[in-house]
């Protein structure tokens, strides 16, 4: 676990009014990866226990343009809605983690292989000699400590994210499922995340799109 922490020189704060609520926006330059990330904080953190938290990796295609081949944009909005309903929580938005850390150009290259050769999100990366997942959640742990968060209820379907955060000293009191709509366009992607990457997606089997011939990854 890194002993590095955020400092005043590398952080800036302001209010950020979204359609759903007024958040406190914390922009920070991480002292380790040197990227600029953001945390949206709602309500009073108080004693810092069992704070509802989403750690979200940047996805330009899904978050900004609403692409349907992944569930990123849906998860981002659902997480914000859950935090607003709770009245207290933090959404950490990690930049520079496009395509599970391989970058935007290589992510698009993997999508070409998925479309042309029928490879899934895992095999399309390894076919190009790329790692499957190189994301680092250290920046999230550092900004959560900076805001006084002691333990989290983590909005995620990914048990590996729980283990990674705990490796940085973040106590995960609970993993809160974050289901997203299953569509024809994202079925193969979600199936691969479940079968190849260990994501917990029980709603996938109940989808009307999940049937004979639709489960290819």
mmCIF file of C-alpha atoms in Angstrom:
data_model
loop_
_atom_site.group_PDB
_atom_site.id
_atom_site.type_symbol
_atom_site.label_atom_id
_atom_site.label_comp_id
_atom_site.label_asym_id
_atom_site.label_seq_id
_atom_site.Cartn_x
_atom_site.Cartn_y
_atom_site.Cartn_z
ATOM 1 C CA UNK A 1 0.000 0.000 0.000
ATOM 2 C CA UNK A 2 1.416 3.380 -0.980
ATOM 3 C CA UNK A 3 2.079 5.953 1.732
ATOM 4 C CA UNK A 4 1.654 8.786 -0.749
ATOM 5 C CA UNK A 5 -1.269 11.114 -0.123
ATOM 6 C CA UNK A 6 -2.911 13.990 -1.918
ATOM 7 C CA UNK A 7 -1.817 17.534 -1.154
ATOM 8 C CA UNK A 8 -3.371 20.967 -1.554
ATOM 9 C CA UNK A 9 -1.177 21.816 -4.531
ATOM 10 C CA UNK A 10 -2.519 18.859 -6.489
ATOM 11 C CA UNK A 11 -6.221 19.286 -5.677
ATOM 12 C CA UNK A 12 -8.977 21.768 -6.443
ATOM 13 C CA UNK A 13 -12.634 21.825 -5.386
ATOM 14 C CA UNK A 14 -15.849 23.478 -6.482
ATOM 15 C CA UNK A 15 -19.556 22.787 -6.548
ATOM 16 C CA UNK A 16 -20.808 20.884 -9.573
ATOM 17 C CA UNK A 17 -24.528 21.005 -10.228
ATOM 18 C CA UNK A 18 -25.860 18.001 -12.149
ATOM 19 C CA UNK A 19 -29.456 17.490 -13.192
ATOM 20 C CA UNK A 20 -30.010 15.277 -10.173
ATOM 21 C CA UNK A 21 -28.125 17.056 -7.375
ATOM 22 C CA UNK A 22 -25.382 19.461 -6.348
ATOM 23 C CA UNK A 23 -22.120 17.601 -5.828
ATOM 24 C CA UNK A 24 -18.775 18.739 -4.516
ATOM 25 C CA UNK A 25 -16.287 18.236 -7.334
ATOM 26 C CA UNK A 26 -12.772 17.297 -6.237
ATOM 27 C CA UNK A 27 -10.243 17.361 -9.073
ATOM 28 C CA UNK A 28 -6.892 15.871 -8.129
ATOM 29 C CA UNK A 29 -3.540 15.100 -9.673
ATOM 30 C CA UNK A 30 -2.472 11.760 -8.309
ATOM 31 C CA UNK A 31 1.083 11.813 -6.913
ATOM 32 C CA UNK A 32 1.856 8.323 -8.275
ATOM 33 C CA UNK A 33 0.350 8.028 -11.760
ATOM 34 C CA UNK A 34 0.384 11.843 -12.322
ATOM 35 C CA UNK A 35 -3.000 11.671 -14.063
ATOM 36 C CA UNK A 36 -5.788 14.092 -13.237
ATOM 37 C CA UNK A 37 -8.842 12.333 -11.836
ATOM 38 C CA UNK A 38 -12.085 13.486 -10.241
ATOM 39 C CA UNK A 39 -14.275 12.603 -7.296
ATOM 40 C CA UNK A 40 -17.888 13.729 -6.942
ATOM 41 C CA UNK A 41 -18.907 13.940 -3.293
ATOM 42 C CA UNK A 42 -22.520 14.203 -2.148
ATOM 43 C CA UNK A 43 -23.630 15.036 1.377
ATOM 44 C CA UNK A 44 -21.636 14.912 4.568
ATOM 45 C CA UNK A 45 -19.167 12.061 4.890
ATOM 46 C CA UNK A 46 -19.497 12.261 8.681
ATOM 47 C CA UNK A 47 -17.740 9.399 10.433
ATOM 48 C CA UNK A 48 -16.682 7.994 7.062
ATOM 49 C CA UNK A 49 -18.176 4.566 7.680
ATOM 50 C CA UNK A 50 -20.036 2.524 5.055
ATOM 51 C CA UNK A 51 -20.048 5.300 2.480
ATOM 52 C CA UNK A 52 -21.705 4.371 -0.822
ATOM 53 C CA UNK A 53 -18.909 4.557 -3.403
ATOM 54 C CA UNK A 54 -18.520 3.936 -7.100
ATOM 55 C CA UNK A 55 -15.008 3.716 -8.599
ATOM 56 C CA UNK A 56 -15.573 4.226 -12.321
ATOM 57 C CA UNK A 57 -12.951 3.853 -15.038
ATOM 58 C CA UNK A 58 -13.067 6.314 -17.895
ATOM 59 C CA UNK A 59 -14.861 5.114 -21.024
ATOM 60 C CA UNK A 60 -15.189 7.844 -23.636
ATOM 61 C CA UNK A 61 -17.356 5.782 -25.969
ATOM 62 C CA UNK A 62 -19.805 4.686 -23.275
ATOM 63 C CA UNK A 63 -19.761 7.576 -20.805
ATOM 64 C CA UNK A 64 -19.727 10.447 -23.299
ATOM 65 C CA UNK A 65 -21.381 9.068 -26.429
ATOM 66 C CA UNK A 66 -23.631 6.408 -24.913
ATOM 67 C CA UNK A 67 -22.240 3.502 -26.946
ATOM 68 C CA UNK A 68 -24.297 0.341 -26.450
ATOM 69 C CA UNK A 69 -21.578 -2.301 -26.866
ATOM 70 C CA UNK A 70 -20.572 -1.820 -23.212
ATOM 71 C CA UNK A 71 -22.542 -0.968 -20.072
ATOM 72 C CA UNK A 72 -20.255 1.834 -18.878
ATOM 73 C CA UNK A 73 -22.570 4.765 -19.524
ATOM 74 C CA UNK A 74 -25.504 2.964 -17.930
ATOM 75 C CA UNK A 75 -23.435 2.086 -14.860
ATOM 76 C CA UNK A 76 -22.168 5.643 -14.488
ATOM 77 C CA UNK A 77 -25.680 7.082 -14.453
ATOM 78 C CA UNK A 78 -27.087 4.307 -12.265
ATOM 79 C CA UNK A 79 -24.312 4.857 -9.732
ATOM 80 C CA UNK A 80 -24.966 8.598 -9.626
ATOM 81 C CA UNK A 81 -28.680 7.940 -9.163
ATOM 82 C CA UNK A 82 -27.972 5.504 -6.322
ATOM 83 C CA UNK A 83 -25.736 8.024 -4.547
ATOM 84 C CA UNK A 84 -28.382 10.741 -4.933
ATOM 85 C CA UNK A 85 -31.057 8.402 -3.534
ATOM 86 C CA UNK A 86 -28.757 7.619 -0.614
ATOM 87 C CA UNK A 87 -28.086 11.307 0.017
ATOM 88 C CA UNK A 88 -24.428 10.575 0.773
ATOM 89 C CA UNK A 89 -21.671 9.040 -1.279
ATOM 90 C CA UNK A 90 -18.682 9.412 -3.565
ATOM 91 C CA UNK A 91 -18.175 8.662 -7.238
ATOM 92 C CA UNK A 92 -14.488 8.435 -8.161
ATOM 93 C CA UNK A 93 -13.880 8.905 -11.888
ATOM 94 C CA UNK A 94 -10.495 7.502 -12.904
ATOM 95 C CA UNK A 95 -9.115 8.906 -16.125
ATOM 96 C CA UNK A 96 -6.497 7.220 -18.289
ATOM 97 C CA UNK A 97 -8.083 3.799 -17.764
ATOM 98 C CA UNK A 98 -9.797 3.427 -21.119
ATOM 99 C CA UNK A 99 -10.269 -0.173 -22.171
ATOM 100 C CA UNK A 100 -9.245 -1.523 -18.756
ATOM 101 C CA UNK A 101 -6.057 0.479 -19.049
ATOM 102 C CA UNK A 102 -4.893 -0.204 -22.622
ATOM 103 C CA UNK A 103 -5.931 3.210 -23.955
ATOM 104 C CA UNK A 104 -8.445 4.444 -26.498
ATOM 105 C CA UNK A 105 -6.540 3.589 -29.691
ATOM 106 C CA UNK A 106 -5.887 0.013 -28.634
ATOM 107 C CA UNK A 107 -9.432 -0.363 -27.344
ATOM 108 C CA UNK A 108 -10.764 0.513 -30.782
ATOM 109 C CA UNK A 109 -8.310 -1.948 -32.322
ATOM 110 C CA UNK A 110 -9.702 -4.710 -30.102
ATOM 111 C CA UNK A 111 -13.208 -3.791 -31.208
ATOM 112 C CA UNK A 112 -12.181 -4.303 -34.836
ATOM 113 C CA UNK A 113 -11.129 -7.865 -33.966
ATOM 114 C CA UNK A 114 -14.384 -8.412 -32.107
ATOM 115 C CA UNK A 115 -16.395 -7.283 -35.125
ATOM 116 C CA UNK A 116 -14.339 -8.960 -37.840
ATOM 117 C CA UNK A 117 -13.165 -12.166 -36.157
ATOM 118 C CA UNK A 118 -15.777 -12.721 -33.462
ATOM 119 C CA UNK A 119 -13.249 -12.521 -30.608
ATOM 120 C CA UNK A 120 -14.425 -11.544 -27.161
ATOM 121 C CA UNK A 121 -13.121 -8.638 -25.071
ATOM 122 C CA UNK A 122 -10.417 -10.844 -23.522
ATOM 123 C CA UNK A 123 -9.127 -12.649 -26.604
ATOM 124 C CA UNK A 124 -9.169 -9.512 -28.739
ATOM 125 C CA UNK A 125 -6.743 -7.886 -26.289
ATOM 126 C CA UNK A 126 -4.385 -10.842 -26.012
ATOM 127 C CA UNK A 127 -4.417 -11.320 -29.800
ATOM 128 C CA UNK A 128 -2.803 -7.888 -30.035
ATOM 129 C CA UNK A 129 -0.301 -8.700 -27.312
ATOM 130 C CA UNK A 130 -2.100 -6.449 -24.849
ATOM 131 C CA UNK A 131 -2.876 -7.104 -21.189
ATOM 132 C CA UNK A 132 -6.475 -7.845 -20.247
ATOM 133 C CA UNK A 133 -6.645 -5.443 -17.294
ATOM 134 C CA UNK A 134 -3.913 -3.114 -16.032
ATOM 135 C CA UNK A 135 -6.038 -0.668 -14.076
ATOM 136 C CA UNK A 136 -4.651 0.665 -10.817
ATOM 137 C CA UNK A 137 -7.075 1.726 -8.088
ATOM 138 C CA UNK A 138 -4.463 3.473 -5.968
ATOM 139 C CA UNK A 139 -5.722 6.955 -6.974
ATOM 140 C CA UNK A 140 -9.219 6.009 -5.803
ATOM 141 C CA UNK A 141 -7.903 4.834 -2.448
ATOM 142 C CA UNK A 142 -5.915 8.031 -1.992
ATOM 143 C CA UNK A 143 -8.814 10.380 -2.737
ATOM 144 C CA UNK A 144 -11.150 8.380 -0.485
ATOM 145 C CA UNK A 145 -8.692 8.731 2.397
ATOM 146 C CA UNK A 146 -8.332 12.410 1.538
ATOM 147 C CA UNK A 147 -12.109 12.824 1.995
ATOM 148 C CA UNK A 148 -12.165 10.928 5.283
ATOM 149 C CA UNK A 149 -13.833 7.763 3.996
ATOM 150 C CA UNK A 150 -13.049 4.857 6.346
ATOM 151 C CA UNK A 151 -15.128 2.055 4.818
ATOM 152 C CA UNK A 152 -17.207 1.733 1.676
ATOM 153 C CA UNK A 153 -20.213 0.009 0.252
ATOM 154 C CA UNK A 154 -18.829 -0.489 -3.216
ATOM 155 C CA UNK A 155 -21.100 -0.229 -6.236
ATOM 156 C CA UNK A 156 -19.560 -2.898 -8.451
ATOM 157 C CA UNK A 157 -20.100 -6.298 -10.033
ATOM 158 C CA UNK A 158 -16.373 -7.018 -10.027
ATOM 159 C CA UNK A 159 -14.932 -8.954 -7.047
ATOM 160 C CA UNK A 160 -11.410 -8.166 -8.299
ATOM 161 C CA UNK A 161 -12.099 -4.469 -7.718
ATOM 162 C CA UNK A 162 -13.002 -5.242 -4.117
ATOM 163 C CA UNK A 163 -9.723 -7.088 -3.618
ATOM 164 C CA UNK A 164 -7.718 -4.372 -5.368
ATOM 165 C CA UNK A 165 -9.140 -1.594 -3.193
ATOM 166 C CA UNK A 166 -8.630 -3.628 -0.050
ATOM 167 C CA UNK A 167 -5.023 -4.081 -1.136
ATOM 168 C CA UNK A 168 -4.706 -0.311 -0.893
ATOM 169 C CA UNK A 169 -6.192 -0.253 2.582
ATOM 170 C CA UNK A 170 -9.800 0.590 1.693
ATOM 171 C CA UNK A 171 -12.170 -1.413 3.863
ATOM 172 C CA UNK A 172 -15.012 -2.734 1.697
ATOM 173 C CA UNK A 173 -17.911 -3.387 4.056
ATOM 174 C CA UNK A 174 -20.211 -4.559 1.261
ATOM 175 C CA UNK A 175 -20.274 -5.027 -2.491
ATOM 176 C CA UNK A 176 -23.479 -3.505 -3.861
ATOM 177 C CA UNK A 177 -24.577 -4.953 -7.243
ATOM 178 C CA UNK A 178 -24.730 -2.503 -10.129
ATOM 179 C CA UNK A 179 -26.783 -4.168 -12.880
ATOM 180 C CA UNK A 180 -27.154 -2.484 -16.239
ATOM 181 C CA UNK A 181 -29.619 -3.152 -19.060
ATOM 182 C CA UNK A 182 -28.785 -6.194 -21.193
ATOM 183 C CA UNK A 183 -29.103 -5.417 -24.870
ATOM 184 C CA UNK A 184 -28.386 -7.291 -28.064
ATOM 185 C CA UNK A 185 -25.423 -4.960 -28.609
ATOM 186 C CA UNK A 186 -23.747 -5.654 -25.251
ATOM 187 C CA UNK A 187 -24.713 -9.277 -24.613
ATOM 188 C CA UNK A 188 -21.437 -10.780 -25.822
ATOM 189 C CA UNK A 189 -19.432 -8.218 -23.868
ATOM 190 C CA UNK A 190 -21.343 -8.872 -20.642
ATOM 191 C CA UNK A 191 -21.173 -12.632 -21.119
ATOM 192 C CA UNK A 192 -17.389 -12.425 -21.464
ATOM 193 C CA UNK A 193 -17.144 -10.300 -18.332
ATOM 194 C CA UNK A 194 -19.111 -12.930 -16.444
ATOM 195 C CA UNK A 195 -17.491 -16.054 -17.875
ATOM 196 C CA UNK A 196 -13.931 -14.850 -18.490
ATOM 197 C CA UNK A 197 -13.423 -12.075 -15.917
ATOM 198 C CA UNK A 198 -15.527 -13.285 -13.004
ATOM 199 C CA UNK A 199 -18.022 -10.430 -12.804
ATOM 200 C CA UNK A 200 -21.179 -11.240 -10.860
ATOM 201 C CA UNK A 201 -24.056 -10.729 -13.311
ATOM 202 C CA UNK A 202 -27.026 -12.849 -12.211
ATOM 203 C CA UNK A 203 -29.439 -10.663 -14.177
ATOM 204 C CA UNK A 204 -27.775 -11.767 -17.419
ATOM 205 C CA UNK A 205 -29.492 -15.157 -17.464
ATOM 206 C CA UNK A 206 -32.886 -13.533 -17.081
ATOM 207 C CA UNK A 207 -32.433 -11.253 -20.052
ATOM 208 C CA UNK A 208 -34.758 -11.776 -23.031
ATOM 209 C CA UNK A 209 -31.638 -11.506 -25.210
ATOM 210 C CA UNK A 210 -30.018 -14.512 -23.537
ATOM 211 C CA UNK A 211 -31.019 -17.530 -25.531
ATOM 212 C CA UNK A 212 -29.677 -20.132 -27.971
ATOM 213 C CA UNK A 213 -27.094 -18.558 -30.222
ATOM 214 C CA UNK A 214 -26.976 -15.315 -28.233
ATOM 215 C CA UNK A 215 -24.386 -16.302 -25.657
ATOM 216 C CA UNK A 216 -21.315 -16.348 -27.908
ATOM 217 C CA UNK A 217 -18.381 -14.462 -26.386
#
